[in-house]
CSV table of C-alpha atoms in Angstrom, one decimal:
chain,number,residue,atom,x,y,z
A,1,UNK,CA,-3.1,16.8,16.7
A,2,UNK,CA,-0.9,17.4,13.8
A,3,UNK,CA,-1.2,20.8,12.1
A,4,UNK,CA,0.5,22.3,9.0
A,5,UNK,CA,0.1,26.0,8.6
A,6,UNK,CA,1.1,27.6,5.3
A,7,UNK,CA,2.0,31.3,4.9
A,8,UNK,CA,3.9,33.5,2.4
A,9,UNK,CA,1.5,33.5,-0.5
A,10,UNK,CA,0.6,36.6,-2.4
A,11,UNK,CA,0.4,38.4,-5.7
A,12,UNK,CA,3.4,39.0,-7.9
A,13,UNK,CA,4.2,39.8,-11.5
A,14,UNK,CA,5.8,37.3,-13.8
A,15,UNK,CA,9.5,37.0,-13.1
A,16,UNK,CA,9.1,37.7,-9.4
A,17,UNK,CA,9.8,35.6,-6.4
A,18,UNK,CA,7.9,34.3,-3.3
A,19,UNK,CA,8.9,32.1,-0.4
A,20,UNK,CA,6.2,29.9,1.1
A,21,UNK,CA,6.6,28.6,4.6
A,22,UNK,CA,4.8,25.8,6.4
A,23,UNK,CA,4.8,25.7,10.2
A,24,UNK,CA,4.9,22.0,11.4
A,25,UNK,CA,3.1,21.5,14.6
A,26,UNK,CA,3.0,18.3,16.6
A,27,UNK,CA,4.6,16.3,13.8
A,28,UNK,CA,8.1,14.8,13.6
A,29,UNK,CA,9.4,15.7,10.1
A,30,UNK,CA,12.7,13.8,10.6
A,31,UNK,CA,12.8,10.7,8.3
A,32,UNK,CA,9.4,11.6,6.9
A,33,UNK,CA,8.3,12.7,3.4
A,34,UNK,CA,6.9,16.2,3.0
A,35,UNK,CA,5.6,17.8,-0.1
A,36,UNK,CA,4.0,20.8,-1.7
A,37,UNK,CA,1.0,20.5,-4.0
A,38,UNK,CA,-0.8,23.2,-6.1
A,39,UNK,CA,-4.5,23.3,-7.0
A,40,UNK,CA,-6.5,25.4,-9.4
A,41,UNK,CA,-10.3,25.9,-8.8
A,42,UNK,CA,-12.2,22.9,-10.0
A,43,UNK,CA,-9.1,20.8,-10.7
A,44,UNK,CA,-7.2,18.1,-8.8
A,45,UNK,CA,-4.1,18.9,-6.7
A,46,UNK,CA,-0.9,18.7,-8.6
A,47,UNK,CA,2.3,17.6,-7.0
A,48,UNK,CA,5.0,20.3,-7.1
A,49,UNK,CA,8.0,19.1,-4.9
A,50,UNK,CA,8.9,16.6,-2.3
A,51,UNK,CA,11.6,16.3,0.4
A,52,UNK,CA,12.9,13.5,2.6
A,53,UNK,CA,15.7,14.0,5.1
A,54,UNK,CA,17.4,11.6,7.6
A,55,UNK,CA,20.8,11.5,9.2
A,56,UNK,CA,22.0,9.2,6.4
A,57,UNK,CA,20.0,10.2,3.4
A,58,UNK,CA,18.3,13.1,1.8
A,59,UNK,CA,16.1,13.3,-1.3
A,60,UNK,CA,14.3,16.1,-3.2
A,61,UNK,CA,12.4,16.0,-6.4
A,62,UNK,CA,10.4,18.5,-8.5
A,63,UNK,CA,7.8,18.4,-11.2
A,64,UNK,CA,9.4,19.3,-14.5
A,65,UNK,CA,7.8,22.7,-14.9
A,66,UNK,CA,9.4,24.1,-11.7
A,67,UNK,CA,12.9,22.5,-11.9
A,68,UNK,CA,15.6,25.1,-11.7
A,69,UNK,CA,13.1,27.7,-10.4
A,70,UNK,CA,11.8,26.3,-7.1
A,71,UNK,CA,13.7,24.9,-4.1
A,72,UNK,CA,12.1,22.9,-1.3
A,73,UNK,CA,13.8,22.8,2.1
A,74,UNK,CA,13.2,21.6,5.6
A,75,UNK,CA,14.5,23.2,8.8
A,76,UNK,CA,14.0,20.6,11.5
A,77,UNK,CA,15.2,23.0,14.2
A,78,UNK,CA,12.6,25.6,13.3
A,79,UNK,CA,10.0,23.0,12.3
A,80,UNK,CA,9.5,24.7,9.0
A,81,UNK,CA,9.1,23.5,5.5
A,82,UNK,CA,9.8,26.1,2.8
A,83,UNK,CA,9.3,26.5,-0.9
A,84,UNK,CA,11.5,29.2,-2.5
A,85,UNK,CA,9.9,30.1,-5.9
A,86,UNK,CA,11.8,32.2,-8.4
A,87,UNK,CA,11.1,33.3,-11.9
A,88,UNK,CA,7.4,32.9,-11.3
A,89,UNK,CA,5.1,32.5,-14.3
A,90,UNK,CA,1.3,32.9,-14.6
A,91,UNK,CA,0.9,29.1,-14.8
A,92,UNK,CA,2.3,28.8,-11.3
A,93,UNK,CA,-0.8,30.5,-10.0
A,94,UNK,CA,-2.9,28.4,-7.6
A,95,UNK,CA,-3.5,27.4,-4.0
A,96,UNK,CA,-0.4,25.8,-2.5
A,97,UNK,CA,-0.7,23.1,0.1
A,98,UNK,CA,1.9,21.7,2.6
A,99,UNK,CA,1.5,18.0,3.1
A,100,UNK,CA,3.3,15.3,5.2
A,101,UNK,CA,3.4,11.6,5.9
A,102,UNK,CA,3.3,9.7,2.6
A,103,UNK,CA,4.7,6.2,3.1
A,104,UNK,CA,6.7,6.5,-0.1
A,105,UNK,CA,8.4,9.7,-1.0
A,106,UNK,CA,7.9,9.1,-4.7
A,107,UNK,CA,4.2,9.4,-4.1
A,108,UNK,CA,2.7,12.0,-6.4
A,109,UNK,CA,-0.9,11.8,-5.3
A,110,UNK,CA,-2.1,14.1,-2.5
A,111,UNK,CA,-4.3,11.3,-1.1
A,112,UNK,CA,-1.1,9.5,-0.1
A,113,UNK,CA,-0.3,12.3,2.4
A,114,UNK,CA,-2.5,12.0,5.5
A,115,UNK,CA,-1.6,15.4,6.8
A,116,UNK,CA,-2.4,18.6,4.8
A,117,UNK,CA,-2.6,22.3,5.6
A,118,UNK,CA,-5.4,24.7,4.5
A,119,UNK,CA,-3.3,26.3,1.8
A,120,UNK,CA,-1.9,29.7,0.8
A,121,UNK,CA,-2.8,31.5,-2.5
A,122,UNK,CA,-0.2,32.4,-5.1
A,123,UNK,CA,-1.2,34.6,-8.0
A,124,UNK,CA,1.2,35.5,-10.8
A,125,UNK,CA,0.1,38.1,-13.3
A,126,UNK,CA,1.6,38.5,-16.7
């Protein structure tokens, strides 16, 4: 059974950095779309970043609010998806979810990703 396990969340002050990790268990991330989503209580999950890698092609994309500050990466050897978050702002606060398996990597809806972790909390104070 596929499992995605997030870690690395925490509390930081504005301007700080965090790196989120997602352990990928019993899932082949090669030639597959993976993404990070963020959710605030009572709201829908918002897409943050996506990545697709294959021997011939690679693709990353970010929501406008995190471009230049966040970096998504995939280490197939370590079976780990990461999200490096720099210059964090209070509006980055939320539960961050690792997801996998969307048929199209331009998907921006979490329901398109059949595999999702339980999340890791990020809190940024001003």
